[in-house]
XYZ file of C-alpha atoms in Angstrom:
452
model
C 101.678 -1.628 135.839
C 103.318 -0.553 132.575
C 104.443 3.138 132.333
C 101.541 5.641 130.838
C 99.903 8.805 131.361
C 98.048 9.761 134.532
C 94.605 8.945 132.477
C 95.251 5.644 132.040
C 97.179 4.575 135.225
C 95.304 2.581 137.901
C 94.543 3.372 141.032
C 96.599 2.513 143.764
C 94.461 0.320 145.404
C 95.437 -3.005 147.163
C 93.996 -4.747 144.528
C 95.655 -2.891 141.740
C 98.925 -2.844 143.360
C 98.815 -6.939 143.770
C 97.713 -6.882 140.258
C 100.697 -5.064 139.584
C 103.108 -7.977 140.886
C 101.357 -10.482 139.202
C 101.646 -9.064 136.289
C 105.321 -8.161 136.340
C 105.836 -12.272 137.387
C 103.687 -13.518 134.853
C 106.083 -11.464 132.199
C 109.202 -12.884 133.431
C 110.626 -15.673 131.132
C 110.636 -19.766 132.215
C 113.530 -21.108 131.932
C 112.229 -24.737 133.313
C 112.164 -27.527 130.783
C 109.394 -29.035 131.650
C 107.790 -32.082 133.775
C 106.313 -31.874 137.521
C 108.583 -29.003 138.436
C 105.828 -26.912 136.285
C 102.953 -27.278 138.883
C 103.868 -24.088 140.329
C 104.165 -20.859 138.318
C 106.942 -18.190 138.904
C 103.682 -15.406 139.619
C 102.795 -17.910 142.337
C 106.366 -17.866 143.717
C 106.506 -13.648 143.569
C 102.485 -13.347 144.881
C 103.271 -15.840 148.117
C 106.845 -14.401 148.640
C 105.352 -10.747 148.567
C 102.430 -11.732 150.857
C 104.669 -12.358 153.666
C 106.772 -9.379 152.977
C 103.249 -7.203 152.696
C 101.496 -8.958 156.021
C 105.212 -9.116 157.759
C 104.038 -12.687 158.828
C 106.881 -15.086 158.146
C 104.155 -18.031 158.894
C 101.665 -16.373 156.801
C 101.588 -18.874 154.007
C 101.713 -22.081 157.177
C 98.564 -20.617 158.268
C 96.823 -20.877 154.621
C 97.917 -24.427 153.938
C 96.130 -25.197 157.368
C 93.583 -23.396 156.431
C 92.833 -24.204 153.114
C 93.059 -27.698 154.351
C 90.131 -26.863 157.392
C 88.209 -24.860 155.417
C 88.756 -25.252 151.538
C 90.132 -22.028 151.223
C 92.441 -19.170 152.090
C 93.149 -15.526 152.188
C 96.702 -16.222 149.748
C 94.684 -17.115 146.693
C 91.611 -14.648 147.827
C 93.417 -11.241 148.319
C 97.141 -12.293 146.913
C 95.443 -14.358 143.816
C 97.760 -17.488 144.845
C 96.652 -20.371 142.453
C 98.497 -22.884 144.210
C 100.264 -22.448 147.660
C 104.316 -23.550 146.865
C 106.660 -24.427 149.636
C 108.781 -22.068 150.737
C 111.548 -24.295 149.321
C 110.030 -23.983 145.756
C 109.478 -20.602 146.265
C 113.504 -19.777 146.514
C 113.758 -22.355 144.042
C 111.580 -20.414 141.539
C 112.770 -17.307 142.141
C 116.578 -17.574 142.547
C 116.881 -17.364 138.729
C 114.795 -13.940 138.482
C 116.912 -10.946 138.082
C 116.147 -8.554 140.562
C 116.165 -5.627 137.740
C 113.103 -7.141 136.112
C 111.332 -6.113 139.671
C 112.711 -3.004 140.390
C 110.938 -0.655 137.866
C 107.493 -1.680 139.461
C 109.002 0.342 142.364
C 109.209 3.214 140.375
C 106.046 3.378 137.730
C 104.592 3.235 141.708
C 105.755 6.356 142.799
C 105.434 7.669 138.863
C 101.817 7.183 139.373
C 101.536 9.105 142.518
C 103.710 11.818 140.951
C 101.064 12.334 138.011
C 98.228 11.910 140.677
C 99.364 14.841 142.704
C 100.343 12.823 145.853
C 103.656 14.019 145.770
C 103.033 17.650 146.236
C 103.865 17.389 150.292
C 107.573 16.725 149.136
C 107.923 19.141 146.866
C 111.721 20.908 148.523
C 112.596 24.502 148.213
C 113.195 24.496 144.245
C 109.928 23.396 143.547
C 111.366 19.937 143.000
C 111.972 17.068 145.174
C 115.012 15.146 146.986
C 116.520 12.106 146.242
C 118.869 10.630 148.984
C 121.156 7.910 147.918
C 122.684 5.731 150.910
C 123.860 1.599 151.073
C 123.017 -0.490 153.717
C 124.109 -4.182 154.049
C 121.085 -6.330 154.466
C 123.348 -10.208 154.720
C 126.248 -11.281 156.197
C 128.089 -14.983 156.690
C 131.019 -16.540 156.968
C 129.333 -19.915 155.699
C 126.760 -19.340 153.325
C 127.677 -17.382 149.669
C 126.616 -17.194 146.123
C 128.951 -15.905 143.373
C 127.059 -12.438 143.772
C 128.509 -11.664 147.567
C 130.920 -8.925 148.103
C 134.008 -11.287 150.010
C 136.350 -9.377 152.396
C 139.377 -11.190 154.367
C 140.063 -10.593 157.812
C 143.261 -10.994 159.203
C 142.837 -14.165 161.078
C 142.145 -15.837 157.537
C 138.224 -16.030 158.048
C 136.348 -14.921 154.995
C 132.745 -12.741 155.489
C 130.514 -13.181 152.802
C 127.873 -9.885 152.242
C 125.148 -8.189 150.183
C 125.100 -4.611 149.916
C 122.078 -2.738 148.018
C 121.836 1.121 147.594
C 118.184 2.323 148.511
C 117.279 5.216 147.235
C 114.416 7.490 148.597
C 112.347 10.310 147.892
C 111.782 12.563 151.354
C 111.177 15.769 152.734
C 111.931 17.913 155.167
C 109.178 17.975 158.099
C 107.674 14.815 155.733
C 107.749 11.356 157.638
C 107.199 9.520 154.751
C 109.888 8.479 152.378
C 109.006 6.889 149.027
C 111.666 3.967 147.836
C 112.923 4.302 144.394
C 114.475 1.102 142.570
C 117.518 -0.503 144.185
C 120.865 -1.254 143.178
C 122.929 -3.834 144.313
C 126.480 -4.355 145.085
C 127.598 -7.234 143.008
C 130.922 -8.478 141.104
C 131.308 -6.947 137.749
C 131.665 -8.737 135.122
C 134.980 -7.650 133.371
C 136.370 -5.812 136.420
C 138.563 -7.293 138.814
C 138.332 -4.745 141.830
C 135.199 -5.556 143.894
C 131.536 -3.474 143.256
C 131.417 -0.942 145.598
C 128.022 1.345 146.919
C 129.303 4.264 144.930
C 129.320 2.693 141.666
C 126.303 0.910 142.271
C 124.843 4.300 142.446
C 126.944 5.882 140.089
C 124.985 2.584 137.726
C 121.555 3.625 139.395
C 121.921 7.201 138.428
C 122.577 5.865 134.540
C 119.898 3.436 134.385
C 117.252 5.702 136.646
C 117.701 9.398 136.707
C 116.413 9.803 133.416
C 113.200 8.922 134.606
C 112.985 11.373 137.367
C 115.189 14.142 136.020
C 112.524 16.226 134.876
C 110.823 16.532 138.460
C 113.453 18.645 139.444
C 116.099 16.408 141.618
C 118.161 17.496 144.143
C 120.331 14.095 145.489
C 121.430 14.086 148.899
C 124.301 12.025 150.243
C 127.084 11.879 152.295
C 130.404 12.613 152.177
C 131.033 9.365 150.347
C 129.380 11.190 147.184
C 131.007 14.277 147.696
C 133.390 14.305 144.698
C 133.712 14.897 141.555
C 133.499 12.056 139.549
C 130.187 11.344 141.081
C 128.900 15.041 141.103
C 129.630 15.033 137.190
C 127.464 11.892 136.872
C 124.806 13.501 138.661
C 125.036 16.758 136.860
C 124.813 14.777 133.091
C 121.736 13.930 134.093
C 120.167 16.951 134.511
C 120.282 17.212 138.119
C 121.677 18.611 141.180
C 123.426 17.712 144.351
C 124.173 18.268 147.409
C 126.080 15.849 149.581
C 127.881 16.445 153.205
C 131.033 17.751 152.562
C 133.953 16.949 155.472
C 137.358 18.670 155.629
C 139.288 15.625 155.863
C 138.211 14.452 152.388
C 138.127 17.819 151.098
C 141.407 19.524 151.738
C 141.070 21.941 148.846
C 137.938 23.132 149.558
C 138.601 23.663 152.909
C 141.907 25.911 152.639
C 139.635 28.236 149.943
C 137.172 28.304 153.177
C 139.932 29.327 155.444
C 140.894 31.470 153.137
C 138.367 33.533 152.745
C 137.607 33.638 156.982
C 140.947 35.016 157.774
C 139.721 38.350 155.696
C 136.411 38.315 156.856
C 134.683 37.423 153.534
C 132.117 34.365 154.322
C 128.759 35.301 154.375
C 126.899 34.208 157.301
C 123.088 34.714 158.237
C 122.070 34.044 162.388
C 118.857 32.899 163.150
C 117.823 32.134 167.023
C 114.898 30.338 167.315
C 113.196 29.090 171.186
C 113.095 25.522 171.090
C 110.028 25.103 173.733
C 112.458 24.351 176.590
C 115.578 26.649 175.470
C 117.022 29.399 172.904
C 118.795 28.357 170.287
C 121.354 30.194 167.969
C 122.045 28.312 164.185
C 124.164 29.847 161.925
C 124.271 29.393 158.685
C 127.926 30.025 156.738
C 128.228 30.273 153.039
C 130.364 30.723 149.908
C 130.386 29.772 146.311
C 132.810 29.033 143.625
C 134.885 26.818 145.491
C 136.886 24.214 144.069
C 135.978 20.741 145.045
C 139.220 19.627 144.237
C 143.039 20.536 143.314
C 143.588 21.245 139.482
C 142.633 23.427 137.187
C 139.510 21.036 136.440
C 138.371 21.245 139.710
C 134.207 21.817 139.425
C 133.284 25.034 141.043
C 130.838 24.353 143.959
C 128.264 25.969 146.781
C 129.260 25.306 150.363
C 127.130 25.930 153.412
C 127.714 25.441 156.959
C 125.145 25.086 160.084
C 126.898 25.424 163.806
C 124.048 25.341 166.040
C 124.868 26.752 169.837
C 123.078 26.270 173.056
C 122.144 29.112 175.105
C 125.798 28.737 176.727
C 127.409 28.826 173.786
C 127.882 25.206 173.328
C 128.229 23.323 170.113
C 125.248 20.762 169.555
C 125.599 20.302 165.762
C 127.910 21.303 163.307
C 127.878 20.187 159.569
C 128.608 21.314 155.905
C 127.163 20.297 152.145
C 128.673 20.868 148.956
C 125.917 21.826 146.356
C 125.318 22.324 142.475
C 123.117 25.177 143.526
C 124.047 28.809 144.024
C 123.985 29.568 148.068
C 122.229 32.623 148.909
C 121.203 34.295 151.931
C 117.680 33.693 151.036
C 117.736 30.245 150.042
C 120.588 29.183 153.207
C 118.246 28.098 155.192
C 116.443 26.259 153.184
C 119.306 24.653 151.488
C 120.906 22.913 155.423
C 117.399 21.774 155.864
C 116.852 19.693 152.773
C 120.711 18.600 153.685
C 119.898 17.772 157.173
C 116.531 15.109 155.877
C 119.179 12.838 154.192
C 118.830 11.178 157.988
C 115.567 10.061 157.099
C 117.279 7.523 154.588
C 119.119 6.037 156.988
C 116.009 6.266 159.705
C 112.756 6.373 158.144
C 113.798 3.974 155.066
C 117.431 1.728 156.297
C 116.440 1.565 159.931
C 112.343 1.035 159.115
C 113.215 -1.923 157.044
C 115.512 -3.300 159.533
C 114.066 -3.070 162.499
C 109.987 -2.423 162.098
C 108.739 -5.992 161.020
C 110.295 -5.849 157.551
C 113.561 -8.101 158.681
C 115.410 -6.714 156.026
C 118.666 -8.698 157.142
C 116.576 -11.727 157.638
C 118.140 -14.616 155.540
C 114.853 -15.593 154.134
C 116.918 -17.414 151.635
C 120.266 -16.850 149.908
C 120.139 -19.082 146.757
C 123.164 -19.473 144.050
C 121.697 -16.920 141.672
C 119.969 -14.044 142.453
C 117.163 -15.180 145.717
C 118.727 -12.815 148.020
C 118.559 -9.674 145.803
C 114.992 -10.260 144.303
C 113.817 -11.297 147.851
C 115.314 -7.672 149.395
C 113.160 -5.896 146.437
C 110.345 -7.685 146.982
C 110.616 -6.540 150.987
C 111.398 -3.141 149.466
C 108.030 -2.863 147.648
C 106.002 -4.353 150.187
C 107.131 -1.339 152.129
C 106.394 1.056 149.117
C 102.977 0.109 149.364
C 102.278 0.095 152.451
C 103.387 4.102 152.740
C 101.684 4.763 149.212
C 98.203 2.795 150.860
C 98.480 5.188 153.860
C 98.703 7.990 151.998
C 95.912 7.189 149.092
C 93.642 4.695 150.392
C 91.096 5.675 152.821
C 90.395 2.376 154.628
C 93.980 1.734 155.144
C 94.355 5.304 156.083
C 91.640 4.977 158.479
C 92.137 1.617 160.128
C 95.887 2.691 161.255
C 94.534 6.243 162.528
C 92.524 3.822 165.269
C 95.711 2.089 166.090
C 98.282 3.581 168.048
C 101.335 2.084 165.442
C 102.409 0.218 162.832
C 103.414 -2.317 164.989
C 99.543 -2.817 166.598
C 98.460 -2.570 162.506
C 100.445 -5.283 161.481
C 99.206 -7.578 164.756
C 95.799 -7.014 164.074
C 96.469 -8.218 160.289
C 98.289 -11.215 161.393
C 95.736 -12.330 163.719
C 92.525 -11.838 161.488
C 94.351 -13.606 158.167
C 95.682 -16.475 160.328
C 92.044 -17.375 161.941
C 89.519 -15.808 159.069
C 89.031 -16.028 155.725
C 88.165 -12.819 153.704
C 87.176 -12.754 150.163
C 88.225 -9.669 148.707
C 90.683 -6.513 150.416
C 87.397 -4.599 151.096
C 86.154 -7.186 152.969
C 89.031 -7.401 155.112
C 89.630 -3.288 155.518
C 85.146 -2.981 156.853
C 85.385 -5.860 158.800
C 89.008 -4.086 160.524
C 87.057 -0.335 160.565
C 83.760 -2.098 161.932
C 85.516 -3.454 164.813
C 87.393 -0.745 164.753
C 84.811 1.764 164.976
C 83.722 3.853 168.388
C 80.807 2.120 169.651
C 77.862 4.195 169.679
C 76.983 6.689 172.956
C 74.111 5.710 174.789
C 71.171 8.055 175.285
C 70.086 7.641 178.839
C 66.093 7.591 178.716
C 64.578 10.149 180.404
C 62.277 8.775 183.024
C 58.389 10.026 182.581
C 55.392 10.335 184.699
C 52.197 8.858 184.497
């Protein structure tokens, strides 16, 4: 799915979307030399690998060997376009030399197209632009197996843990369940630097490579307090962007004595707001200053800071935190500003958590390799889960099937069982024959009984 205008972009169908991965495979150089090993093809590798990511069936491509043995064919090669069905051991072997950066801007010309289609306009946050949250989350861990891309760390009984790291970005919105993954980036050993990689400069390398491309939307980033300083800000801010990460007192000691500062003579600006909760009043107020340094030194950057303390009816504490932000803080924006603060959660929730624990196994050691298997198997589960939120959102069978089931989880068992037992021949196929059986059966008439 090369990058172009919103004329001549496809549709985000199934079909177009699968299209889209073969394509990107097929593009990929070969660096085999030749003889038997070239029965399979490296778009064969990505289409079956994706398939199980995209039907979250780990025996998905079992059931189409039996089946294309039973009945001379099989739904990998009829809705995935599978030419030949590889073992999951050539798979890894295929695909452990494929960076995972030549995937990782199909994530993004995805959620490009929806942009230019208008399905974006839910998220649009209180600028008129969207949010961005940046957050890493470890998806392998070992003491036994490695590859010279793991991230080592020594514990002090002499054990070594091997682990992968990759930073996940997400676009989301407050009051917005969906959040739409952007391209990751992956902790990995630098060439030319002997400290480890760590998640901030693998964002700090996402924000170079990436931003540009989004920039012009209008992006706020969200983070935590990991982000919070200045280096980081100043990357975000070259490219044409804002921020605005949590902001704690223990990493910001500066900021924090300008805060107290300014409350011993009464001078933060505060705005109250109780609001009844359905079962109790609540009382949130909102604390706020600008030009603060978010450092020591005379090159300290100038920031926003807001604060939300939200009180029970008894006066009790049930949430207290604080941002830094690139954005002026007024008493008319305040409000807004905590809540697009607050939905960096959803990262960690709706996107970390999803992938984790919602039939995406996204710790799963589906296979490490030597080179890069691990990463370009992670993106892979990444843009299966891309697609399924873009499907839900654009395409109306999809849409419809999982408003007659009561989850994702009953979704994804109902596509399991079908594609392990029946053969379909194209996506349509499968979504009518789903919203058939799907569909409310009919109401009965009762005759009316007549004379005669």
């Amino acid at each position: 799915m090369p990058s172009c205008d919103a004329a001549a972009r496809p549709p985000l169908t199934v079909d177009a979307l699968v299209q889209a991965v073969r394509s990107t495979f097929r593009g990929l150089p070969d660096v085999r030399k030749g003889g038997n090993n070239q029965r399979y093809t490296k778009e064969d590798a990505g289409l079956a690998a994706f398939s199980v990511f995209f039907t979250q069936s780990p025996s998905f491509l079992d059931y189409q060997t039996r089946m294309q043995k039973e009945r001379g064919r099989n739904n990998a090669t009829s809705l995935f376009g599978v030419h030949r069905l590889p073992s999951d051991q050539q798979i890894r072997n295929l695909l452990d030399p494929v960076a995972p950066s030549s995937l990782a801007p199909l994530l993004l010309e995805v959620v490009e197209t929806l942009y230019q289609g208008g399905a974006l306009e839910t998220h649009r946050a209180f600028t008129g632009g969207f949010l961005a949250a940046l957050d890493g989350t470890q998806y392998f861990t070992s003491e036994k197996i490695a590859c010279p891309h793991c991230t080592t760390r020594t514990h002090a009984d002499g054990t070594v843990r091997y682990t992968h790291t990759a930073v996940t970005p997400v676009l989301l919105a407050p009051g917005q369940e969906a959040v739409f993954p952007l391209p990751p980036a992956f902790v990995v050993p630098q060439d030319g630097h002997d400290k480890q990689d760590c998640e901030l400069a693998a964002s700090g390398r996402w924000l170079a490579q990436w931003a540009p491309r989004i920039a012009p939307w209008g992006i706020t980033f969200l983070g935590d307090d990991l982000y919070c300083h200045q280096p980081f800000c100043h990357q975000v801010l070259a490219q044409g962007c804002h921020f605005l990460f949590v902001c704690l007192p223990p990493s910001h000691a500066t900021l924090y004595e300008w805060v107290a500062d300014f409350e011993r003579v009464g001078a933060i600006s505060t705005r109250v707001v109780t609001r009844w909760t359905g079962t109790q009043h609540i009382t949130d107020t909102y604390r706020y200053l600008n030009d603060l340094p978010l450092r020591d030194g005379d090159d300290a950057r100038l920031v926003g800071w807001c604060e939300l303390t939200t009180t029970d009816a008894a006066g009790r504490v049930v949430y207290r935190n604080a941002w830094a932000t690139s954005h002026a803080v007024t008493a008319e924006n305040v409000v807004a500003l905590v809540a697009a603060g607050r939905s960096r959660w959803k990262i960690e929730n709706e996107n970390n958590n999803t992938l984790k624990t919602k039939g995406y196994h996204f710790e799963h050691n589906y296979g490490h390799g030597q080179q890069h298997l691990s990463a370009v198997l992670a993106t892979l589960i990444l843009l299966a889960y891309l697609m399924h939120t873009v499907l839900e959102r654009v395409d109306r069978r999809y849409r419809a099937i999982r408003a007659q089931l009561p989850s994702r989880r009953t979704f994804f068992e109902h596509l399991r069982a079908l594609l392990q037992y029946l053969p379909f021949d194209t996506w349509e196929h499968l979504f009518d024959f789903m919203l058939d059986a799907l569909a409310p059966a009919p109401r009965k008439t009762r005759a009316r009984a007549g004379t005669g």
